[in-house]
Coordinates of C-alpha atoms in Angstrom, one line a residue:
X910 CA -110.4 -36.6 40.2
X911 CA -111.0 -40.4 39.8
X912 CA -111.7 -39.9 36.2
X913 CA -108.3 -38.8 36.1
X914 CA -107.0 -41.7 38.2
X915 CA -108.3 -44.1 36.3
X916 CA -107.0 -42.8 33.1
X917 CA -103.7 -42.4 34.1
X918 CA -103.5 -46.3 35.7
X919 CA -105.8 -47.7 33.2
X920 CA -107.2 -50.9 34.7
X921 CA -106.2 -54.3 33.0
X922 CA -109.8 -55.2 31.9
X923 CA -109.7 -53.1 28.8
X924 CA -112.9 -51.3 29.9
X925 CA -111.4 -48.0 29.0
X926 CA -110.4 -47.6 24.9
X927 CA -107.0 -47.5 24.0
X928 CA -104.5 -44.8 25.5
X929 CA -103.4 -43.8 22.1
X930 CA -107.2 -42.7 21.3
X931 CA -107.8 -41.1 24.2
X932 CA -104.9 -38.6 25.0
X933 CA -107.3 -35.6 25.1
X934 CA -108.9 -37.1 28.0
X935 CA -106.6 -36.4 30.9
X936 CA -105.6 -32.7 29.6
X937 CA -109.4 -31.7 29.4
X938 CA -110.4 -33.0 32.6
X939 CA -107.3 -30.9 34.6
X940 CA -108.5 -27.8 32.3
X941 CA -112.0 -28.3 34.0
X942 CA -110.6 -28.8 37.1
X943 CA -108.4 -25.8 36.9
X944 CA -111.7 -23.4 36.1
X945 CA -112.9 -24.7 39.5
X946 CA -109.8 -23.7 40.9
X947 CA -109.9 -20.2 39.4
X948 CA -113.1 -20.1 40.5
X949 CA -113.0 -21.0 44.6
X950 CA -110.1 -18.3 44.3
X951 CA -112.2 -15.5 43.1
X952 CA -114.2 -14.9 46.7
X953 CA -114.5 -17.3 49.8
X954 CA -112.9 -20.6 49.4
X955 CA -115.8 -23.1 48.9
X956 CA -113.6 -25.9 48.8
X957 CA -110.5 -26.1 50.7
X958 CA -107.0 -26.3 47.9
X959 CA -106.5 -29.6 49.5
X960 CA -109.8 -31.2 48.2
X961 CA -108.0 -30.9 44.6
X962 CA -105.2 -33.0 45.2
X963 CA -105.0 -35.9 43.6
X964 CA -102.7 -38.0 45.5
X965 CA -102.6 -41.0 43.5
X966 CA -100.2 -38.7 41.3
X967 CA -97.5 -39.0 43.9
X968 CA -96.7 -42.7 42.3
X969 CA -96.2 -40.9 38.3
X970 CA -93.3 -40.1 37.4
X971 CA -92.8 -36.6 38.6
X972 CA -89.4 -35.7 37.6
X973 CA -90.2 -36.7 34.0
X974 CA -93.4 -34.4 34.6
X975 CA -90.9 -31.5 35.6
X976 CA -88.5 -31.8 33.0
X977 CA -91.7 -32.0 30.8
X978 CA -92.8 -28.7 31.7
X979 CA -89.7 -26.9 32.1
X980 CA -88.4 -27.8 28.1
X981 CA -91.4 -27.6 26.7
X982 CA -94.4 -24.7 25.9
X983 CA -97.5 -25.5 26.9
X984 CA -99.2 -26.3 23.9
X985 CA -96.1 -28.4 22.8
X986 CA -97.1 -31.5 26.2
X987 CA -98.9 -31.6 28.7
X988 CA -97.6 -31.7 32.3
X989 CA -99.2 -32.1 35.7
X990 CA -97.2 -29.7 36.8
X991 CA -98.9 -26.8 34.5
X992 CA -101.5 -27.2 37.0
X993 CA -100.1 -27.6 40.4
X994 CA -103.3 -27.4 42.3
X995 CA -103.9 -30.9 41.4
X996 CA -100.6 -32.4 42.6
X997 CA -100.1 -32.9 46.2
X998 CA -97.5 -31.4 49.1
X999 CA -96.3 -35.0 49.1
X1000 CA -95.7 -34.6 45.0
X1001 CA -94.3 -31.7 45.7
X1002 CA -92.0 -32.4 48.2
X1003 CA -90.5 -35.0 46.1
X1004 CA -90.3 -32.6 43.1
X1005 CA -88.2 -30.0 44.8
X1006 CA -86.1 -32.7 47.1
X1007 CA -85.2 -34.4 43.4
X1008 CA -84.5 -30.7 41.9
X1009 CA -82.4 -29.6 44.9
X1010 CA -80.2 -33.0 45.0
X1011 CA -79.7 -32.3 41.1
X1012 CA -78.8 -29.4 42.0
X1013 CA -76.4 -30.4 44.7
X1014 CA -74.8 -32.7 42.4
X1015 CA -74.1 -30.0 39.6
X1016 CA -72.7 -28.0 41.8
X1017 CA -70.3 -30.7 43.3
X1018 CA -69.5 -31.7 39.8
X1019 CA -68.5 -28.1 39.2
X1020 CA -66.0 -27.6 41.8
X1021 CA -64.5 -31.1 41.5
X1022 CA -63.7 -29.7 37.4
X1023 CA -62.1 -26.8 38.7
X1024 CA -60.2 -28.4 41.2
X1025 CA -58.6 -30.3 38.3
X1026 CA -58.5 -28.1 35.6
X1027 CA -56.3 -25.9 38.1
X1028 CA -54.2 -29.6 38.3
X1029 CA -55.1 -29.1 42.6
X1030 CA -56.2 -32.5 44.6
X1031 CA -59.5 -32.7 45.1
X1032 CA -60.6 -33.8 48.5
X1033 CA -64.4 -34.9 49.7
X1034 CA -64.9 -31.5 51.4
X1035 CA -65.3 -30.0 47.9
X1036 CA -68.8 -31.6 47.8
X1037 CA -70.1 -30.3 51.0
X1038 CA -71.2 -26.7 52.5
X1039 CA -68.9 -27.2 55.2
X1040 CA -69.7 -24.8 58.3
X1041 CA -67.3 -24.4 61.2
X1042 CA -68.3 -22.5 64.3
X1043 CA -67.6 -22.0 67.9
X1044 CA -70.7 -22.2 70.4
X1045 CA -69.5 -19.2 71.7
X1046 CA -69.9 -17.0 68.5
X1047 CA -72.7 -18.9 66.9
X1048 CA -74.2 -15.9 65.1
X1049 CA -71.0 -14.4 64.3
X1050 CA -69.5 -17.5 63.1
X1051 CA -72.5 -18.0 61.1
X1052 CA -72.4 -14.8 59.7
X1053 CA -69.1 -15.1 58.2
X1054 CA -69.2 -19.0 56.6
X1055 CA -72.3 -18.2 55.1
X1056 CA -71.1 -14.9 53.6
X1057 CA -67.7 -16.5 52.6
X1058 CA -69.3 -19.6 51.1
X1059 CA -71.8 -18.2 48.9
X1060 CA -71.1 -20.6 46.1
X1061 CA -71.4 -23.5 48.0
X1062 CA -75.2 -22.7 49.4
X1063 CA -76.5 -25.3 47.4
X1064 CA -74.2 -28.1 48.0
X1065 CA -75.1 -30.8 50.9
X1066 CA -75.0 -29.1 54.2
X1067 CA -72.3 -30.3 56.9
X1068 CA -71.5 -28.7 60.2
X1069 CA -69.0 -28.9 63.0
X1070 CA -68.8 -27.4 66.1
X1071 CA -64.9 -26.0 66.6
X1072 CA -62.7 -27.6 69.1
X1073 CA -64.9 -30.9 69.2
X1074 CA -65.0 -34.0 68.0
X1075 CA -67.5 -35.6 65.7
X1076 CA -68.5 -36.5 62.7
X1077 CA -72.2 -34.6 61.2
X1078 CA -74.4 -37.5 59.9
X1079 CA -77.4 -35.2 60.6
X1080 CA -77.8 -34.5 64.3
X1081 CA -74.9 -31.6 64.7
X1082 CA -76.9 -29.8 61.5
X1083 CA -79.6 -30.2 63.4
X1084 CA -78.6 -28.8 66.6
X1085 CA -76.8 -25.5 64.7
X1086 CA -80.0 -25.0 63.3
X1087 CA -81.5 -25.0 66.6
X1088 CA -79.2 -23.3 68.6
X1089 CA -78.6 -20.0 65.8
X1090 CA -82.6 -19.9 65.7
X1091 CA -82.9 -19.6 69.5
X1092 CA -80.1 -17.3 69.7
X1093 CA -81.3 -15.0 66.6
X1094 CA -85.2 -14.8 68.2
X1095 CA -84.0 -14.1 71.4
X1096 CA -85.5 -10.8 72.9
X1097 CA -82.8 -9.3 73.3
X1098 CA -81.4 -9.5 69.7
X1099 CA -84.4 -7.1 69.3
X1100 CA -84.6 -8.4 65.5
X1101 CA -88.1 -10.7 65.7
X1102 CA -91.3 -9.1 68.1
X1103 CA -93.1 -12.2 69.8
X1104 CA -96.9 -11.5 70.5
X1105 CA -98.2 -14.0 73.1
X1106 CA -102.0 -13.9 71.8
X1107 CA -101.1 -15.0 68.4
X1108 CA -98.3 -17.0 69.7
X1109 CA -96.1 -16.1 66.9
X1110 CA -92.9 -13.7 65.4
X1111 CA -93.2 -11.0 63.3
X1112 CA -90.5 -8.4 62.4
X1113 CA -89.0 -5.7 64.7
X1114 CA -90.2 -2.3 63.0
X1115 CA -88.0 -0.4 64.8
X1116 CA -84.8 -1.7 62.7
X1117 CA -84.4 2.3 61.7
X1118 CA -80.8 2.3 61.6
X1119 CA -81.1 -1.3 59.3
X1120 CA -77.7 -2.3 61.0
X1121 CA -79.2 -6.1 61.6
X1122 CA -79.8 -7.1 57.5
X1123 CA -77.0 -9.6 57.6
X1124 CA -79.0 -11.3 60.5
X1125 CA -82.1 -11.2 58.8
X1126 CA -80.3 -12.4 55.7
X1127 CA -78.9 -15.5 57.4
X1128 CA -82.4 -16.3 58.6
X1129 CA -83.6 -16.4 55.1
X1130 CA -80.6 -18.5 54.6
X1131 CA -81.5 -20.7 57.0
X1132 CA -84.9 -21.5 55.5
X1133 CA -83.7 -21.7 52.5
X1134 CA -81.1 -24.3 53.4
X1135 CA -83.5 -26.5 55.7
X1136 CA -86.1 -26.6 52.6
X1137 CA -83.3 -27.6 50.8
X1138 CA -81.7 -30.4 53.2
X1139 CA -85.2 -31.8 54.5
X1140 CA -84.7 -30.3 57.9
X1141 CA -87.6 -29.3 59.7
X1142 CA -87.5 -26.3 61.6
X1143 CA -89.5 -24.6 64.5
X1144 CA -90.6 -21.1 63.4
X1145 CA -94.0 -19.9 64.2
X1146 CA -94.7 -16.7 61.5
X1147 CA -97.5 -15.9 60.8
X1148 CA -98.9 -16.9 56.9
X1149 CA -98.2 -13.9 55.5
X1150 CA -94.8 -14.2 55.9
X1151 CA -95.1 -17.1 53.4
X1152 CA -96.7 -15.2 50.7
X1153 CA -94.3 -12.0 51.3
X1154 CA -91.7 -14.9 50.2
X1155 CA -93.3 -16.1 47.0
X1156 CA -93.8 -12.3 46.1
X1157 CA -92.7 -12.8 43.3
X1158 CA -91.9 -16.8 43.6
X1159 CA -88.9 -16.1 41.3
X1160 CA -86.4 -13.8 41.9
X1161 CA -87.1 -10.7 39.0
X1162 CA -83.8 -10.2 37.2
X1163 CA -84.5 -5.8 37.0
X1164 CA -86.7 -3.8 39.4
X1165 CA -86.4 -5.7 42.4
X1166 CA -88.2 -2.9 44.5
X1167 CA -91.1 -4.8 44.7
X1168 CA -90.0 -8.3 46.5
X1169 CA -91.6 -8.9 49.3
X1170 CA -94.7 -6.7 48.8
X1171 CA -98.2 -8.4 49.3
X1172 CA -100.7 -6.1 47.8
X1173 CA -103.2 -5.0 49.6
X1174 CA -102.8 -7.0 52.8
X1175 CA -106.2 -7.5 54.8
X1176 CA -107.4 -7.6 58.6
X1177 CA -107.5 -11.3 58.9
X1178 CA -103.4 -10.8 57.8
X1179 CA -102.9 -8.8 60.6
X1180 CA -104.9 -10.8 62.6
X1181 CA -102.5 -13.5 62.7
X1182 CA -100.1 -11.1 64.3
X1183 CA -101.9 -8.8 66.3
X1184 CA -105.7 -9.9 67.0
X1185 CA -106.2 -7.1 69.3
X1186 CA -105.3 -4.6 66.9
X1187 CA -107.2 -5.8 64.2
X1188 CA -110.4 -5.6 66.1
X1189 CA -109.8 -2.8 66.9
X1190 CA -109.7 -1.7 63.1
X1191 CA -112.7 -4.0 62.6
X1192 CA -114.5 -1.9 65.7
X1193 CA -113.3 1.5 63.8
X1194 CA -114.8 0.5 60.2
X1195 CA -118.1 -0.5 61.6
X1196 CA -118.6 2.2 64.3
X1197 CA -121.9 4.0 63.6
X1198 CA -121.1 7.1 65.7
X1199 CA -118.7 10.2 64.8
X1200 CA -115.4 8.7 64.5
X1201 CA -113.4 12.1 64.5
X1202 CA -115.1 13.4 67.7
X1203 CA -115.6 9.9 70.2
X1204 CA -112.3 8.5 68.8
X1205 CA -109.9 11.1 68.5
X1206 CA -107.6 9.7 66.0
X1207 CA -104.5 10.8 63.7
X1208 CA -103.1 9.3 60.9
X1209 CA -100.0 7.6 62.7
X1210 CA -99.5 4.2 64.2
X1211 CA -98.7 3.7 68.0
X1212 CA -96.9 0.1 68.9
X1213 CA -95.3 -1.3 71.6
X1214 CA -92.2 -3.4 71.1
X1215 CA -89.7 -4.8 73.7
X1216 CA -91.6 -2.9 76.3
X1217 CA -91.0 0.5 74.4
X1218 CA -93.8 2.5 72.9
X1219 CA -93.1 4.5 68.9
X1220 CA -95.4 6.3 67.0
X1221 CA -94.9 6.4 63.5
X1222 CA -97.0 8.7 60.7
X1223 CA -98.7 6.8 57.9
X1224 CA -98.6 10.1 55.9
X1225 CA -96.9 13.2 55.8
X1226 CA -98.4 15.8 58.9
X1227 CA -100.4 12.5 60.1
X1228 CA -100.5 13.6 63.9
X1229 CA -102.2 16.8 62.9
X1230 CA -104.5 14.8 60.3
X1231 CA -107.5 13.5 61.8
X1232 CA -109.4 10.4 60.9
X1233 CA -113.0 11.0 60.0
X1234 CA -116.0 8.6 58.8
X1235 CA -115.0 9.1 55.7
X1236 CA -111.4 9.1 55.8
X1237 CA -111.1 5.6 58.5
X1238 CA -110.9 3.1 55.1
X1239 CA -108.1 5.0 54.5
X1240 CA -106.2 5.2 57.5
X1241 CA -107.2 1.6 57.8
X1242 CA -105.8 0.5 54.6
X1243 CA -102.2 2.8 55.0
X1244 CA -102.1 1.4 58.7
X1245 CA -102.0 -2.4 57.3
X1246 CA -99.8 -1.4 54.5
X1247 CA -97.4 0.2 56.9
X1248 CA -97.6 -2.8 59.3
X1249 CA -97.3 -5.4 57.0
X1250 CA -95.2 -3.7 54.1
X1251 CA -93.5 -0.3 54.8
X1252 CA -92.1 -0.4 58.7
X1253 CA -90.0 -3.7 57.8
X1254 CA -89.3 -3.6 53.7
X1255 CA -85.7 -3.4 54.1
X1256 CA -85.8 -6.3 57.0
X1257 CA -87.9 -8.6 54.8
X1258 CA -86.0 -7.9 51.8
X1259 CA -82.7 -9.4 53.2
X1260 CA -85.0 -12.3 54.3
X1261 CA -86.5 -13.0 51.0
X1262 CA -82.8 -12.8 49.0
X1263 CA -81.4 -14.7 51.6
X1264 CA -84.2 -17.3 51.4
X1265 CA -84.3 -17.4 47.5
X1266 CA -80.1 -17.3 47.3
X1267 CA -80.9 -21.0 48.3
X1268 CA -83.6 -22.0 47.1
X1269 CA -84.2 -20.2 43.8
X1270 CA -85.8 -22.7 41.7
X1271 CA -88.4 -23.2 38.8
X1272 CA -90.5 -25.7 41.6
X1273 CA -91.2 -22.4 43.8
X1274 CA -93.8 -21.5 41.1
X1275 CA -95.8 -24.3 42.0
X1276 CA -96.1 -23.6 45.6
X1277 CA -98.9 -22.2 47.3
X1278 CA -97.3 -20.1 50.3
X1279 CA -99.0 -22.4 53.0
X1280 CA -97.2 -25.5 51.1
X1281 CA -93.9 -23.5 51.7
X1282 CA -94.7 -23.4 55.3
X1283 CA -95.2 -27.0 55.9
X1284 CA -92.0 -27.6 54.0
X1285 CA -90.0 -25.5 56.5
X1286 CA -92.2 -26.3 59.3
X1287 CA -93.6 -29.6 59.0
X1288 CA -96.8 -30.5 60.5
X1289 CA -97.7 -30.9 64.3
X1290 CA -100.3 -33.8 64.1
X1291 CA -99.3 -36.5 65.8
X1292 CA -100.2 -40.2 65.0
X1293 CA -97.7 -42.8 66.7
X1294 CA -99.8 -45.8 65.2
X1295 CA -98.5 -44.7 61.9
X1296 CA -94.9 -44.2 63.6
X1297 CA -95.3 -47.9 64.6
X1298 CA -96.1 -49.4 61.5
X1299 CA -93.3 -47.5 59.9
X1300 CA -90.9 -48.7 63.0
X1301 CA -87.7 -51.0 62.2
X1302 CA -85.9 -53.1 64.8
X1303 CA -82.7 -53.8 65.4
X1304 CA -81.9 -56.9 68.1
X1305 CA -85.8 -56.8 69.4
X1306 CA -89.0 -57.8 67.3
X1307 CA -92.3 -56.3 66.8
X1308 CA -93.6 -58.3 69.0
X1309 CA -91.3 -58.6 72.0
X1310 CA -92.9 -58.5 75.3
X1311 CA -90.9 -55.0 75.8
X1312 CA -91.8 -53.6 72.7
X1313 CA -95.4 -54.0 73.5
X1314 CA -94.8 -52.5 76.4
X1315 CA -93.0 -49.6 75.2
X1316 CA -95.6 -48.6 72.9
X1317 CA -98.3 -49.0 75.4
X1318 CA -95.8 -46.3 77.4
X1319 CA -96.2 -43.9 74.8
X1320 CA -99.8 -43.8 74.1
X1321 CA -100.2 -43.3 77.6
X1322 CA -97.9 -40.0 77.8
X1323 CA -99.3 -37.0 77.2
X1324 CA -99.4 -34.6 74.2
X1325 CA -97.1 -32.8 75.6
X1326 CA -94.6 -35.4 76.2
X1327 CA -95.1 -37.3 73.1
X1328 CA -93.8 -34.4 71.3
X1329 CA -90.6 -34.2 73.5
X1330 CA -90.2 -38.2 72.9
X1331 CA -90.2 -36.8 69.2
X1332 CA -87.8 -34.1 69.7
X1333 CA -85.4 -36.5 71.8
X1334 CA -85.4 -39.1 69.2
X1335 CA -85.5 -36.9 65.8
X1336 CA -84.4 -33.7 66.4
X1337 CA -87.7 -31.8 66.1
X1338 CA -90.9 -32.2 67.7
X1339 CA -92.7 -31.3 64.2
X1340 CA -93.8 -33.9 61.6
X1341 CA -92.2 -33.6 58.3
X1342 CA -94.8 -33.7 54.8
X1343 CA -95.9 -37.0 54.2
X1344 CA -96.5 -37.6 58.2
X1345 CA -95.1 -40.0 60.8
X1346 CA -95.3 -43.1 58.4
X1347 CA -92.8 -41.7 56.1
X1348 CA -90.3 -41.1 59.0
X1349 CA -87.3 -43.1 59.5
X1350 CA -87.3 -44.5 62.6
X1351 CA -85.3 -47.3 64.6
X1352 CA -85.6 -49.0 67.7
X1353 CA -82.3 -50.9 68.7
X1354 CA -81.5 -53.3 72.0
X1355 CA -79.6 -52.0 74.5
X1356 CA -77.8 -53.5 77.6
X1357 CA -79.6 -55.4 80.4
X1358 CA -79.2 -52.6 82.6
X1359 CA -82.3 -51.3 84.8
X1360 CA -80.5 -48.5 85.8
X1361 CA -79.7 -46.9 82.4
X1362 CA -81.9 -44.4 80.4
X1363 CA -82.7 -45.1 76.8
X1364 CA -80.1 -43.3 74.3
X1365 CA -81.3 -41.5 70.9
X1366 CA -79.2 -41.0 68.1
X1367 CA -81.0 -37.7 66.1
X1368 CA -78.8 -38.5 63.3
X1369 CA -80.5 -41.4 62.2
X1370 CA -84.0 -41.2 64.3
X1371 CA -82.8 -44.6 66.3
X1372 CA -83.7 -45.3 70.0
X1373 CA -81.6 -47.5 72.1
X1374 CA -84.1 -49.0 74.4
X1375 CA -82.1 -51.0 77.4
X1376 CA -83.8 -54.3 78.6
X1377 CA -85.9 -53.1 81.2
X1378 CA -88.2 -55.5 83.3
X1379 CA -91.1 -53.9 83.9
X1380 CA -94.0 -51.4 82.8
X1381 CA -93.2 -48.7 85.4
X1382 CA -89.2 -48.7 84.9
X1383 CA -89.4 -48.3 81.3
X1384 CA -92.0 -45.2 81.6
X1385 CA -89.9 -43.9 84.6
X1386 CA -86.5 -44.2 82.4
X1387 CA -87.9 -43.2 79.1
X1388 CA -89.7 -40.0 80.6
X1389 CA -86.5 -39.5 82.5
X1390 CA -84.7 -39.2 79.4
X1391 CA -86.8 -37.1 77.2
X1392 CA -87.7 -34.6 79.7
X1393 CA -84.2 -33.8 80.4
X1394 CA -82.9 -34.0 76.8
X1395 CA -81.0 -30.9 75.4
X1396 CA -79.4 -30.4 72.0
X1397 CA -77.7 -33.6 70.1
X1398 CA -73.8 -33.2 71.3
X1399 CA -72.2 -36.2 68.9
X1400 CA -75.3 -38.3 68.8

């Protein structure tokens, strides 16, 4: 790693020999590196994919890197991004943010050259995905703009809530996202199963009569476009999920049967999900006694969803097929498949086009599925310090007696309530990739008014932080606030 560091930012000393003499350097070392790589894939990780980063590549020029490897064959130049193990999620973040404004900006262009060659006015809508909806048919509203406005997926993302006023620099995007992923994960929507001892979603099997695809479409959707407008988003699936959507990464022109299919998916999969179930598997494979005669098992699957118990057969006759010693690998193996694959191919699928119908892009390929999860999820470590540093001010200074103060409030909340502080002030109460110091975030004066609470404007990550006299009225205001926050209205 540092040899490749300091051959790429050669240091001014002339130690190292000429650049020109030495371009074999850099490509051989990243061809050793990748062997490693193949190689801590093969069995157990030894080394975690992170220890390969080399994040002093995040200051290269990245986009030239990408345009490198996308017009060119390998043999032709080299490019970092043949080997995307050794770029970081901070490298490439910036690779896909830079390919999806591109991408915005080709599509705008588009629609503005149609609008004049059919000799119509163009007007600044034209560059947006412009979504309108009523509160009170979020989904259904959703449904329909997104259906109707296909071509404009990948244009910047504006939204507006019918019959109110506003103008969406950020915060009312925010909120619909919110609000339609609340709504769609709701119980009684009966599309997502929440299991309390994973503390996380996983699809409804029991989707027989597949009437709910569009949902499960705009869900994908909705990924697709928060990856795509840097909005972070609070989802808790499991990490298969992640790899079901880079399987394939690219969308496969013929025989799209396949999308969305991990091959042979594995206990610690399930366990993610369901951790009682898959000891119970776990139990089954290593029981030493007669399986078929103390266990009593078929070849079907019994789950409970929504309080309501199904069996399903994992082959044809299953209930009157029993599962012996040498038949539980088997029944193990079909169970995951059905579980994981099978019971929810047709949900998944919609999830995975509508996901892709976003985001389909040559910079997928370089993602490992637990890199697409932090992109859509962020990250939930918290460190204010760097928040701090990163801080601007607006009428107060860094070291006003109130500003000390302030920050001294928030160390002292809890976990708990430093990650509502977040959610009041941004929106979200995860931490987008790059962490807290490469968030925006503003602290402005307010009025010299003891009896107001401190404002936040999600839109642009600013705090309006009245005047307050003491220690104990700012905590008491400022807790006041974030603990009764809800949505983002017009701020």
């Amino acid at each position: 790693m540092q040899f490749i560091t300091l051959r790429q930012f050669s240091p001014n000393d002339k130690s190292l020999p000429p650049l020109g003499k030495t371009l074999w350097w850099i490509p051989s070392a990243t061809k050793n590196l990748a062997l490693i790589n193949a190689a801590n894939k093969l069995g157990t990780e030894l080394l975690h994919f992170t220890e390969l980063y080399n994040s002093a590549l995040d200051h290269i020029d990245l986009m030239r890197d990408y345009y490198n490897w996308q017009s060119f064959r390998p043999y032709e130049c080299f490019s970092y991004c043949q080997y995307p193990f050794i770029l970081s999620i901070v490298a490439k973040r910036i690779i896909l943010t830079k390919d999806s404004e591109q991408q915005m900006i080709l599509n705008a262009r588009k629609s503005l050259v149609s609008k004049v060659a059919r000799r119509q006015t163009p007007n600044i809508d034209i560059f947006f995905l412009n979504i309108n909806v009523r509160r009170s048919h979020l989904v259904q509203d959703s449904l329909n703009e997104i259906a109707f406005k296909q071509k404009d997926l990948k244009k910047k993302l504006k939204v507006t809530f019918a019959g109110e006023p506003g103008l969406d620099m950020g915060g009312l995007t925010k909120e619909w996202f919110l609000l339609l992923i609340r709504e769609i994960f709701h119980v009684e929507y009966g599309m997502f199963v929440y299991y309390s001892h994973s503390r996380c979603y996983w699809f409804s099997t029991g989707q027989k009569d597949h009437t709910n695809l569009r949902e499960y479409n705009l869900i994908g959707v909705l990924m697709g476009l928060a990856v795509y407008n840097s909005i972070i988003l609070d989802l808790s699936f499991p990490g298969i999920c992640y790899r079901k959507l880079l399987s394939p990464p690219v969308v496969p022109t013929v025989n799209d049967d396949s999308v969305g299919i991990v091959q042979n998916p594995t206990l610690d999969d399930l366990n993610e999900i369901m951790p009682d179930v898959a000891s119970g598997l776990r139990q089954l494979l290593e029981y030493e006694g007669n399986v078929q005669e103390d266990m009593g098992l078929t070849f079907q699957v019994s789950l409970e969803e929504h309080k309501t118990p199904k069996t399903h057969k994992l082959k044809p006759n299953g209930e009157n097929i029993p599962v012996t010693n040498e038949s539980r690998e088997e029944y193990v193996n079909l169970y995951l498949n059905w579980i994981l694959n099978l019971s929810i191919y047709e949900q998944f699928r919609a999830f995975y086009f509508g996901f892709h119908s976003v985001c389909a892009s040559n910079a997928l390929i370089m993602l490992r599925p637990e890199e697409v999860e932090l992109l859509v999820c962020g990250t939930d470590a918290l460190d204010l310090n760097e928040l701090r540093k990163a801080t601007e001010y607006d009428g107060y200074r860094p070291d006003d007696s109130i500003i000390c103060v302030f920050w001294n409030v928030i160390e002292s909340l809890s976990n708990e309530q430093k990650r509502k502080f977040l959610l009041f002030v941004t929106g979200s109460d995860r931490v987008p990739v790059g962490g807290m110091g490469d968030m925006n975030f503003k602290i402005t004066r307010g009025p010299n008014r003891s009896d107001y609470l401190p404002e936040a404007h999600t839109c642009f990550n600013q705090l309006v932080l009245p005047q307050y006299s003491d220690h104990d009225r700012l905590k008491e205001k400022l807790v006041t606030a974030i603990l009764n926050a809800e949505g983002f209205g017009m701020e």
